[in-house]
């Protein structure tokens, strides 16, 4: 599918899918719990559907209707009779591998072409150290796992990755003794918060998290807050076109709100108010107005809190005077695409002055972007970033493969259009 986007102004109250990271974890923790859980405002994105399908193949009842899932679990998993297919979703594959490492049976996890080219040794290695048998194909999927009989480890992760940390902590639930993970920069902490809220305490100190094996999460009932990484596209659309954007019931966990902090540093008006707590996670209202006026430099310690929003930072950088630089973001090279190459190529074809660096990029602004034919390259976040670029580029911008957006935000085009964006599907 193609989208055609033309200059237009975006403003208003945004409607968002439930947070994707919380969606994966809610389904998995509900499956680990014995009993019935209800998850409201579950994202309808394809990645979440992949997690639900894998859990069903492991004998868990997952009924999903109208954005609410009911999970019925015996608190244990059955050996799957077929491969578990994680689709495009790294979170599904990596977190589930942690749970499967604790199960006394064989399973095989595979994914689409993009996921099959992404690094899996980063989870296979610590899970092997805990006692699981984990086979990979040259460090990539498919993953063959024979689990059970795990023991706790003290693991220093070489990457600041919540998926790696979560895989180890989830395996730690099934391990004897204590499992500790230390990471180089603090990544999103949803697994720690949710496990603790559901009765399996995770001790956190700085970049270190530890868990004692043997507990099980309790079943729960939760309405998930909106996804800040999806909100970021609509907020950037408002900031770049002069409209105020308000998101109610948004996840406001600090390990996820790096993009709001960058907007404020670039000169936009940002106001966040936490008004509730959902399974250990702060949620509330975010209002963003004004516009971006100055460039930013982003360094490695800030990267995990806005890793998925960095393509948008590149776009914002094209519209302010000076050099916006991102460093310490080499992880972008192993996302759904090499997001450094994909972002640089796509924005250059719209006329941006942007250079790739080994672990980030430099953008020199301001430039007047010009509409062109561009490709999303099979990457959901690229598709949405290009749609936002099309709102400020002269003429019209045609985005090929735009339906990649369905991976995380199936209603994105409709929502952008409802808020005033001129965007049509061709
Ligand atoms: C996620 C962690 C991040 C992020 C991804 C979701 C998660 O990946 O990019 O979209 O839910 O744990 P890494 O753990 O690889 O940094």
GROMACS .gro file of C-alpha atoms and ligand atoms in nm:
model
  442
    1UNK     CA    1   0.000   0.000   0.000
    2UNK     CA    2   0.108   0.359  -0.074
    3UNK     CA    3   0.024   0.676   0.115
    4UNK     CA    4   0.022   1.021  -0.042
    5UNK     CA    5   0.077   1.306   0.203
    6UNK     CA    6   0.059   1.683   0.143
    7UNK     CA    7   0.135   1.988   0.358
    8UNK     CA    8  -0.131   2.035   0.625
    9UNK     CA    9  -0.172   2.126   0.992
   10UNK     CA   10  -0.219   1.866   1.264
   11UNK     CA   11  -0.369   1.944   1.606
   12UNK     CA   12  -0.603   1.802   1.869
   13UNK     CA   13  -0.657   1.524   2.119
   14UNK     CA   14  -0.496   1.203   2.000
   15UNK     CA   15  -0.636   0.850   2.031
   16UNK     CA   16  -0.360   0.597   2.083
   17UNK     CA   17  -0.318   0.222   2.085
   18UNK     CA   18  -0.216   0.070   2.418
   19UNK     CA   19   0.158   0.065   2.473
   20UNK     CA   20   0.328  -0.211   2.273
   21UNK     CA   21   0.594  -0.296   2.532
   22UNK     CA   22   0.328  -0.323   2.804
   23UNK     CA   23   0.106  -0.527   2.571
   24UNK     CA   24   0.371  -0.795   2.516
   25UNK     CA   25   0.454  -0.813   2.884
   26UNK     CA   26   0.088  -0.814   2.993
   27UNK     CA   27   0.013  -1.111   2.772
   28UNK     CA   28   0.324  -1.300   2.882
   29UNK     CA   29   0.285  -1.231   3.254
   30UNK     CA   30  -0.086  -1.322   3.237
   31UNK     CA   31   0.019  -1.649   3.072
   32UNK     CA   32   0.270  -1.718   3.351
   33UNK     CA   33  -0.001  -1.655   3.614
   34UNK     CA   34  -0.248  -1.927   3.711
   35UNK     CA   35  -0.599  -1.790   3.650
   36UNK     CA   36  -0.786  -1.537   3.440
   37UNK     CA   37  -0.652  -1.193   3.350
   38UNK     CA   38  -0.820  -0.914   3.158
   39UNK     CA   39  -0.612  -0.669   2.951
   40UNK     CA   40  -0.798  -0.363   2.820
   41UNK     CA   41  -0.673  -0.126   2.547
   42UNK     CA   42  -0.437  -0.392   2.413
   43UNK     CA   43  -0.266  -0.274   2.094
   44UNK     CA   44  -0.410  -0.428   1.777
   45UNK     CA   45  -0.072  -0.409   1.608
   46UNK     CA   46   0.073  -0.715   1.436
   47UNK     CA   47   0.356  -0.749   1.689
   48UNK     CA   48   0.110  -0.799   1.975
   49UNK     CA   49  -0.090  -1.045   1.762
   50UNK     CA   50   0.235  -1.242   1.719
   51UNK     CA   51   0.282  -1.270   2.097
   52UNK     CA   52  -0.081  -1.378   2.144
   53UNK     CA   53  -0.049  -1.644   1.872
   54UNK     CA   54   0.273  -1.787   2.025
   55UNK     CA   55   0.109  -1.810   2.369
   56UNK     CA   56  -0.193  -1.989   2.220
   57UNK     CA   57   0.045  -2.241   2.059
   58UNK     CA   58   0.182  -2.298   2.412
   59UNK     CA   59  -0.161  -2.393   2.545
   60UNK     CA   60  -0.266  -2.058   2.692
   61UNK     CA   61  -0.620  -1.930   2.627
   62UNK     CA   62  -0.603  -1.583   2.473
   63UNK     CA   63  -0.936  -1.437   2.358
   64UNK     CA   64  -0.914  -1.097   2.201
   65UNK     CA   65  -1.213  -0.888   2.097
   66UNK     CA   66  -1.243  -0.513   2.043
   67UNK     CA   67  -0.904  -0.436   2.199
   68UNK     CA   68  -0.964  -0.636   2.518
   69UNK     CA   69  -0.788  -0.965   2.577
   70UNK     CA   70  -0.890  -1.227   2.828
   71UNK     CA   71  -0.608  -1.465   2.915
   72UNK     CA   72  -0.688  -1.798   3.082
   73UNK     CA   73  -0.386  -1.990   3.198
   74UNK     CA   74  -0.311  -2.292   3.411
   75UNK     CA   75   0.010  -2.112   3.509
   76UNK     CA   76   0.213  -2.352   3.301
   77UNK     CA   77   0.282  -2.405   2.934
   78UNK     CA   78   0.236  -2.711   2.709
   79UNK     CA   79   0.496  -2.824   2.456
   80UNK     CA   80   0.406  -2.663   2.120
   81UNK     CA   81   0.317  -2.894   1.832
   82UNK     CA   82   0.457  -2.649   1.576
   83UNK     CA   83   0.711  -2.367   1.540
   84UNK     CA   84   0.632  -2.049   1.730
   85UNK     CA   85   0.615  -1.765   1.478
   86UNK     CA   86   0.717  -1.423   1.614
   87UNK     CA   87   0.658  -1.241   1.282
   88UNK     CA   88   0.842  -0.906   1.276
   89UNK     CA   89   0.858  -0.877   1.654
   90UNK     CA   90   1.194  -0.879   1.833
   91UNK     CA   91   1.021  -0.834   2.169
   92UNK     CA   92   0.808  -1.146   2.113
   93UNK     CA   93   1.109  -1.358   2.023
   94UNK     CA   94   1.351  -1.235   2.288
   95UNK     CA   95   1.115  -1.216   2.587
   96UNK     CA   96   0.949  -1.545   2.505
   97UNK     CA   97   1.289  -1.714   2.477
   98UNK     CA   98   1.345  -1.620   2.843
   99UNK     CA   99   1.017  -1.786   2.947
  100UNK     CA  100   1.083  -2.090   2.727
  101UNK     CA  101   1.429  -2.134   2.878
  102UNK     CA  102   1.247  -2.216   3.201
  103UNK     CA  103   1.015  -2.480   3.050
  104UNK     CA  104   1.104  -2.851   3.048
  105UNK     CA  105   1.038  -2.905   2.677
  106UNK     CA  106   1.169  -2.825   2.330
  107UNK     CA  107   1.045  -2.531   2.130
  108UNK     CA  108   1.150  -2.350   1.815
  109UNK     CA  109   1.101  -1.978   1.761
  110UNK     CA  110   1.116  -1.828   1.413
  111UNK     CA  111   1.033  -1.497   1.248
  112UNK     CA  112   0.997  -1.310   0.919
  113UNK     CA  113   1.296  -1.216   0.700
  114UNK     CA  114   1.373  -0.898   0.898
  115UNK     CA  115   1.356  -1.070   1.239
  116UNK     CA  116   1.561  -1.364   1.107
  117UNK     CA  117   1.847  -1.125   1.031
  118UNK     CA  118   1.857  -0.968   1.380
  119UNK     CA  119   2.102  -1.070   1.656
  120UNK     CA  120   1.977  -1.339   1.895
  121UNK     CA  121   2.305  -1.446   2.053
  122UNK     CA  122   2.250  -1.159   2.298
  123UNK     CA  123   1.970  -1.363   2.459
  124UNK     CA  124   2.099  -1.712   2.376
  125UNK     CA  125   2.428  -1.653   2.560
  126UNK     CA  126   2.287  -1.557   2.905
  127UNK     CA  127   2.013  -1.820   2.883
  128UNK     CA  128   2.276  -2.088   2.815
  129UNK     CA  129   2.473  -1.965   3.114
  130UNK     CA  130   2.158  -2.019   3.322
  131UNK     CA  131   2.146  -2.382   3.208
  132UNK     CA  132   1.913  -2.382   2.905
  133UNK     CA  133   2.006  -2.538   2.570
  134UNK     CA  134   1.967  -2.269   2.307
  135UNK     CA  135   2.060  -2.325   1.945
  136UNK     CA  136   2.073  -2.048   1.686
  137UNK     CA  137   2.158  -2.029   1.318
  138UNK     CA  138   2.480  -1.824   1.321
  139UNK     CA  139   2.354  -1.626   1.617
  140UNK     CA  140   2.016  -1.560   1.454
  141UNK     CA  141   1.668  -1.714   1.444
  142UNK     CA  142   1.536  -1.978   1.437
  143UNK     CA  143   1.602  -2.035   1.805
  144UNK     CA  144   1.582  -2.394   1.928
  145UNK     CA  145   1.528  -2.402   2.302
  146UNK     CA  146   1.528  -2.692   2.547
  147UNK     CA  147   1.466  -2.546   2.886
  148UNK     CA  148   1.430  -2.635   3.250
  149UNK     CA  149   1.666  -2.669   3.549
  150UNK     CA  150   1.786  -2.309   3.543
  151UNK     CA  151   2.010  -2.150   3.801
  152UNK     CA  152   2.054  -1.781   3.874
  153UNK     CA  153   2.346  -1.587   3.723
  154UNK     CA  154   2.504  -1.247   3.762
  155UNK     CA  155   2.493  -1.117   3.406
  156UNK     CA  156   2.662  -0.804   3.270
  157UNK     CA  157   2.483  -0.730   2.947
  158UNK     CA  158   2.706  -0.575   2.679
  159UNK     CA  159   2.404  -0.384   2.539
  160UNK     CA  160   2.149  -0.149   2.695
  161UNK     CA  161   1.854  -0.355   2.578
  162UNK     CA  162   1.528  -0.409   2.764
  163UNK     CA  163   1.465  -0.718   2.557
  164UNK     CA  164   1.787  -0.882   2.677
  165UNK     CA  165   1.734  -0.772   3.038
  166UNK     CA  166   1.373  -0.894   3.030
  167UNK     CA  167   1.462  -1.233   2.880
  168UNK     CA  168   1.710  -1.293   3.162
  169UNK     CA  169   1.471  -1.172   3.435
  170UNK     CA  170   1.183  -1.381   3.299
  171UNK     CA  171   1.409  -1.686   3.293
  172UNK     CA  172   1.510  -1.584   3.648
  173UNK     CA  173   1.148  -1.638   3.759
  174UNK     CA  174   1.198  -2.010   3.681
  175UNK     CA  175   1.559  -2.034   3.807
  176UNK     CA  176   1.697  -2.150   4.142
  177UNK     CA  177   1.844  -1.867   4.346
  178UNK     CA  178   1.900  -1.510   4.243
  179UNK     CA  179   1.945  -1.374   3.890
  180UNK     CA  180   2.101  -1.034   3.842
  181UNK     CA  181   2.135  -0.827   3.523
  182UNK     CA  182   2.347  -0.514   3.490
  183UNK     CA  183   2.333  -0.306   3.175
  184UNK     CA  184   2.555  -0.027   3.040
  185UNK     CA  185   2.267   0.225   3.023
  186UNK     CA  186   1.928   0.189   3.182
  187UNK     CA  187   1.671   0.057   2.935
  188UNK     CA  188   1.293   0.056   2.973
  189UNK     CA  189   1.202  -0.106   3.306
  190UNK     CA  190   0.852  -0.243   3.241
  191UNK     CA  191   0.939  -0.604   3.320
  192UNK     CA  192   1.077  -0.502   3.660
  193UNK     CA  193   0.779  -0.282   3.745
  194UNK     CA  194   0.512  -0.520   3.625
  195UNK     CA  195   0.660  -0.830   3.788
  196UNK     CA  196   0.691  -0.640   4.117
  197UNK     CA  197   0.333  -0.508   4.092
  198UNK     CA  198   0.210  -0.864   4.032
  199UNK     CA  199   0.383  -1.008   4.339
  200UNK     CA  200   0.724  -1.115   4.209
  201UNK     CA  201   0.962  -0.854   4.351
  202UNK     CA  202   1.246  -0.728   4.134
  203UNK     CA  203   1.510  -0.528   4.321
  204UNK     CA  204   1.644  -0.236   4.122
  205UNK     CA  205   1.949  -0.026   4.193
  206UNK     CA  206   2.068   0.204   3.916
  207UNK     CA  207   2.136  -0.008   3.608
  208UNK     CA  208   2.113  -0.335   3.804
  209UNK     CA  209   1.800  -0.550   3.845
  210UNK     CA  210   1.773  -0.875   4.039
  211UNK     CA  211   1.504  -1.134   4.097
  212UNK     CA  212   1.473  -1.442   4.319
  213UNK     CA  213   1.334  -1.749   4.143
  214UNK     CA  214   1.030  -1.950   4.245
  215UNK     CA  215   0.753  -1.689   4.253
  216UNK     CA  216   0.473  -1.653   3.998
  217UNK     CA  217   0.285  -1.338   3.896
  218UNK     CA  218  -0.079  -1.312   4.007
  219UNK     CA  219  -0.358  -1.277   3.750
  220UNK     CA  220  -0.464  -0.914   3.698
  221UNK     CA  221  -0.710  -0.675   3.541
  222UNK     CA  222  -0.562  -0.367   3.372
  223UNK     CA  223  -0.646  -0.105   3.110
  224UNK     CA  224  -0.319  -0.026   2.937
  225UNK     CA  225  -0.211   0.336   2.889
  226UNK     CA  226  -0.135   0.470   2.540
  227UNK     CA  227   0.197   0.415   2.366
  228UNK     CA  228   0.438   0.711   2.389
  229UNK     CA  229   0.639   0.577   2.094
  230UNK     CA  230   0.324   0.588   1.877
  231UNK     CA  231   0.219   0.925   2.024
  232UNK     CA  232   0.558   1.065   1.923
  233UNK     CA  233   0.463   1.066   1.553
  234UNK     CA  234   0.142   1.263   1.611
  235UNK     CA  235   0.315   1.498   1.854
  236UNK     CA  236   0.597   1.563   1.606
  237UNK     CA  237   0.332   1.627   1.340
  238UNK     CA  238   0.176   1.895   1.566
  239UNK     CA  239   0.508   2.053   1.662
  240UNK     CA  240   0.621   2.076   1.299
  241UNK     CA  241   0.293   2.217   1.166
  242UNK     CA  242   0.205   2.455   1.450
  243UNK     CA  243  -0.073   2.263   1.626
  244UNK     CA  244  -0.113   2.169   1.993
  245UNK     CA  245  -0.144   1.799   2.061
  246UNK     CA  246  -0.287   1.644   2.378
  247UNK     CA  247  -0.260   1.278   2.473
  248UNK     CA  248  -0.467   1.154   2.769
  249UNK     CA  249  -0.401   0.825   2.940
  250UNK     CA  250  -0.047   0.802   2.806
  251UNK     CA  251   0.230   0.587   2.953
  252UNK     CA  252   0.463   0.835   3.129
  253UNK     CA  253   0.736   0.599   3.251
  254UNK     CA  254   1.063   0.800   3.246
  255UNK     CA  255   1.249   0.523   3.067
  256UNK     CA  256   1.013   0.594   2.774
  257UNK     CA  257   0.970   0.970   2.776
  258UNK     CA  258   1.307   1.069   2.630
  259UNK     CA  259   1.141   1.211   2.319
  260UNK     CA  260   0.937   1.461   2.526
  261UNK     CA  261   1.254   1.571   2.701
  262UNK     CA  262   1.423   1.628   2.365
  263UNK     CA  263   1.124   1.827   2.236
  264UNK     CA  264   1.150   2.051   2.542
  265UNK     CA  265   1.525   2.093   2.486
  266UNK     CA  266   1.457   2.191   2.126
  267UNK     CA  267   1.222   2.465   2.247
  268UNK     CA  268   0.870   2.314   2.239
  269UNK     CA  269   0.627   2.355   2.533
  270UNK     CA  270   0.584   2.020   2.703
  271UNK     CA  271   0.365   1.952   3.006
  272UNK     CA  272   0.318   1.605   3.156
  273UNK     CA  273   0.093   1.517   3.450
  274UNK     CA  274   0.086   1.170   3.602
  275UNK     CA  275  -0.263   1.087   3.730
  276UNK     CA  276  -0.274   0.710   3.768
  277UNK     CA  277  -0.073   0.395   3.809
  278UNK     CA  278  -0.137   0.079   3.606
  279UNK     CA  279   0.044  -0.242   3.708
  280UNK     CA  280   0.331  -0.036   3.847
  281UNK     CA  281   0.345   0.206   3.554
  282UNK     CA  282   0.279   0.583   3.577
  283UNK     CA  283   0.025   0.717   3.325
  284UNK     CA  284  -0.140   1.052   3.261
  285UNK     CA  285  -0.172   1.348   3.032
  286UNK     CA  286   0.084   1.500   2.795
  287UNK     CA  287   0.031   1.833   2.623
  288UNK     CA  288   0.279   1.956   2.363
  289UNK     CA  289   0.260   2.294   2.192
  290UNK     CA  290   0.483   2.557   2.040
  291UNK     CA  291   0.752   2.458   1.799
  292UNK     CA  292   1.111   2.335   1.784
  293UNK     CA  293   1.369   2.616   1.754
  294UNK     CA  294   1.715   2.479   1.830
  295UNK     CA  295   1.923   2.170   1.758
  296UNK     CA  296   2.014   1.904   2.015
  297UNK     CA  297   2.303   1.666   2.079
  298UNK     CA  298   2.197   1.327   2.212
  299UNK     CA  299   2.451   1.099   2.377
  300UNK     CA  300   2.454   0.730   2.464
  301UNK     CA  301   2.308   0.746   2.816
  302UNK     CA  302   1.994   0.916   2.676
  303UNK     CA  303   1.948   0.679   2.384
  304UNK     CA  304   1.749   0.388   2.539
  305UNK     CA  305   1.465   0.622   2.650
  306UNK     CA  306   1.399   0.728   2.291
  307UNK     CA  307   1.556   0.457   2.077
  308UNK     CA  308   1.240   0.405   1.869
  309UNK     CA  309   1.184   0.780   1.825
  310UNK     CA  310   1.531   0.864   1.686
  311UNK     CA  311   1.416   0.873   1.320
  312UNK     CA  312   1.179   1.152   1.430
  313UNK     CA  313   1.466   1.340   1.596
  314UNK     CA  314   1.642   1.335   1.256
  315UNK     CA  315   1.332   1.483   1.094
  316UNK     CA  316   1.302   1.756   1.362
  317UNK     CA  317   1.670   1.835   1.306
  318UNK     CA  318   1.601   1.922   0.941
  319UNK     CA  319   1.372   2.206   1.056
  320UNK     CA  320   1.594   2.390   1.305
  321UNK     CA  321   1.903   2.598   1.251
  322UNK     CA  322   2.230   2.420   1.338
  323UNK     CA  323   2.352   2.063   1.373
  324UNK     CA  324   2.145   1.799   1.553
  325UNK     CA  325   2.360   1.500   1.640
  326UNK     CA  326   2.293   1.155   1.781
  327UNK     CA  327   2.571   0.930   1.913
  328UNK     CA  328   2.580   0.601   2.102
  329UNK     CA  329   2.286   0.468   1.902
  330UNK     CA  330   2.456   0.180   1.721
  331UNK     CA  331   2.157  -0.035   1.828
  332UNK     CA  332   1.961   0.139   1.551
  333UNK     CA  333   2.158  -0.072   1.304
  334UNK     CA  334   1.992  -0.392   1.430
  335UNK     CA  335   1.630  -0.278   1.447
  336UNK     CA  336   1.362  -0.385   1.196
  337UNK     CA  337   1.596  -0.229   0.937
  338UNK     CA  338   1.934  -0.063   0.973
  339UNK     CA  339   1.754   0.250   1.092
  340UNK     CA  340   2.059   0.473   1.051
  341UNK     CA  341   2.086   0.390   0.680
  342UNK     CA  342   1.708   0.387   0.630
  343UNK     CA  343   1.657   0.725   0.802
  344UNK     CA  344   1.948   0.893   0.625
  345UNK     CA  345   1.849   0.761   0.279
  346UNK     CA  346   1.481   0.846   0.320
  347UNK     CA  347   1.536   1.200   0.450
  348UNK     CA  348   1.805   1.269   0.187
  349UNK     CA  349   1.562   1.180  -0.086
  350UNK     CA  350   1.338   1.459   0.054
  351UNK     CA  351   1.632   1.704   0.038
  352UNK     CA  352   1.768   1.680   0.395
  353UNK     CA  353   2.134   1.747   0.476
  354UNK     CA  354   2.207   1.439   0.689
  355UNK     CA  355   2.516   1.222   0.736
  356UNK     CA  356   2.531   0.872   0.882
  357UNK     CA  357   2.781   0.805   1.162
  358UNK     CA  358   2.875   0.456   1.284
  359UNK     CA  359   2.654   0.500   1.592
  360UNK     CA  360   2.413   0.776   1.492
  361UNK     CA  361   2.381   1.069   1.254
  362UNK     CA  362   2.432   1.445   1.209
  363UNK     CA  363   2.161   1.661   1.054
  364UNK     CA  364   2.226   2.017   0.942
  365UNK     CA  365   1.922   2.242   0.927
  366UNK     CA  366   1.716   2.415   0.835
  367UNK     CA  367   1.631   2.267   0.496
  368UNK     CA  368   1.312   2.301   0.294
  369UNK     CA  369   1.206   1.943   0.238
  370UNK     CA  370   1.065   1.856  -0.105
  371UNK     CA  371   0.803   1.586  -0.159
  372UNK     CA  372   0.927   1.275  -0.342
  373UNK     CA  373   0.858   0.903  -0.385
  374UNK     CA  374   1.012   0.717  -0.089
  375UNK     CA  375   0.998   0.369   0.058
  376UNK     CA  376   0.926   0.263   0.417
  377UNK     CA  377   1.168  -0.026   0.363
  378UNK     CA  378   0.938  -0.264   0.552
  379UNK     CA  379   0.989  -0.062   0.873
  380UNK     CA  380   0.682   0.064   1.062
  381UNK     CA  381   0.860   0.355   1.228
  382UNK     CA  382   1.006   0.471   0.895
  383UNK     CA  383   0.661   0.465   0.734
  384UNK     CA  384   0.518   0.693   1.005
  385UNK     CA  385   0.821   0.926   1.018
  386UNK     CA  386   0.794   0.976   0.642
  387UNK     CA  387   0.423   1.054   0.671
  388UNK     CA  388   0.508   1.328   0.922
  389UNK     CA  389   0.785   1.454   0.689
  390UNK     CA  390   0.525   1.472   0.411
  391UNK     CA  391   0.322   1.724   0.616
  392UNK     CA  392   0.607   1.977   0.593
  393UNK     CA  393   0.760   1.885   0.254
  394UNK     CA  394   0.652   2.094  -0.045
  395UNK     CA  395   0.435   1.919  -0.305
  396UNK     CA  396   0.330   1.564  -0.231
  397UNK     CA  397   0.520   1.277  -0.073
  398UNK     CA  398   0.437   0.920  -0.173
  399UNK     CA  399   0.538   0.647   0.073
  400UNK     CA  400   0.566   0.297  -0.070
  401UNK     CA  401   0.510   0.002   0.163
  402UNK     CA  402   0.333   0.232   0.409
  403UNK     CA  403   0.120  -0.051   0.551
  404UNK     CA  404   0.431  -0.152   0.750
  405UNK     CA  405   0.283   0.093   1.006
  406UNK     CA  406   0.033  -0.181   1.102
  407UNK     CA  407   0.311  -0.355   1.295
  408UNK     CA  408   0.273  -0.106   1.582
  409UNK     CA  409  -0.002   0.146   1.495
  410UNK     CA  410  -0.271   0.011   1.262
  411UNK     CA  411  -0.492   0.323   1.293
  412UNK     CA  412  -0.211   0.572   1.228
  413UNK     CA  413  -0.327   0.699   0.889
  414UNK     CA  414  -0.688   0.744   1.004
  415UNK     CA  415  -0.574   0.922   1.319
  416UNK     CA  416  -0.337   1.158   1.136
  417UNK     CA  417  -0.617   1.241   0.894
  418UNK     CA  418  -0.873   1.296   1.174
  419UNK     CA  419  -0.630   1.545   1.332
  420UNK     CA  420  -0.610   1.745   1.008
  421UNK     CA  421  -0.334   1.573   0.809
  422UNK     CA  422  -0.383   1.538   0.434
  423UNK     CA  423  -0.298   1.172   0.386
  424UNK     CA  424  -0.463   0.927   0.151
  425UNK     CA  425  -0.412   0.559   0.081
  426UNK     CA  426  -0.352   0.479  -0.286
  427LIG     C1  427   1.147  -0.305   2.354
  427LIG     C2  428   1.278  -0.271   2.369
  427LIG     C3  429   1.357  -0.193   2.269
  427LIG     C4  430   1.266  -0.130   2.164
  427LIG     C5  431   1.157  -0.220   2.117
  427LIG     C6  432   1.071  -0.267   2.233
  427LIG     C7  433   1.080  -0.379   2.461
  427LIG     O1  434   1.446  -0.282   2.204
  427LIG     O2  435   1.344  -0.085   2.054
  427LIG     O3  436   1.074  -0.152   2.022
  427LIG     O4  437   0.955  -0.383   2.464
  427LIG     O5  438   1.150  -0.434   2.547
  427LIG     P1  439   1.586  -0.327   2.268
  427LIG     O6  440   1.560  -0.403   2.391
  427LIG     O7  441   1.649  -0.414   2.164
  427LIG     O8  442   1.663  -0.203   2.291
   0.00000   0.00000   0.00000
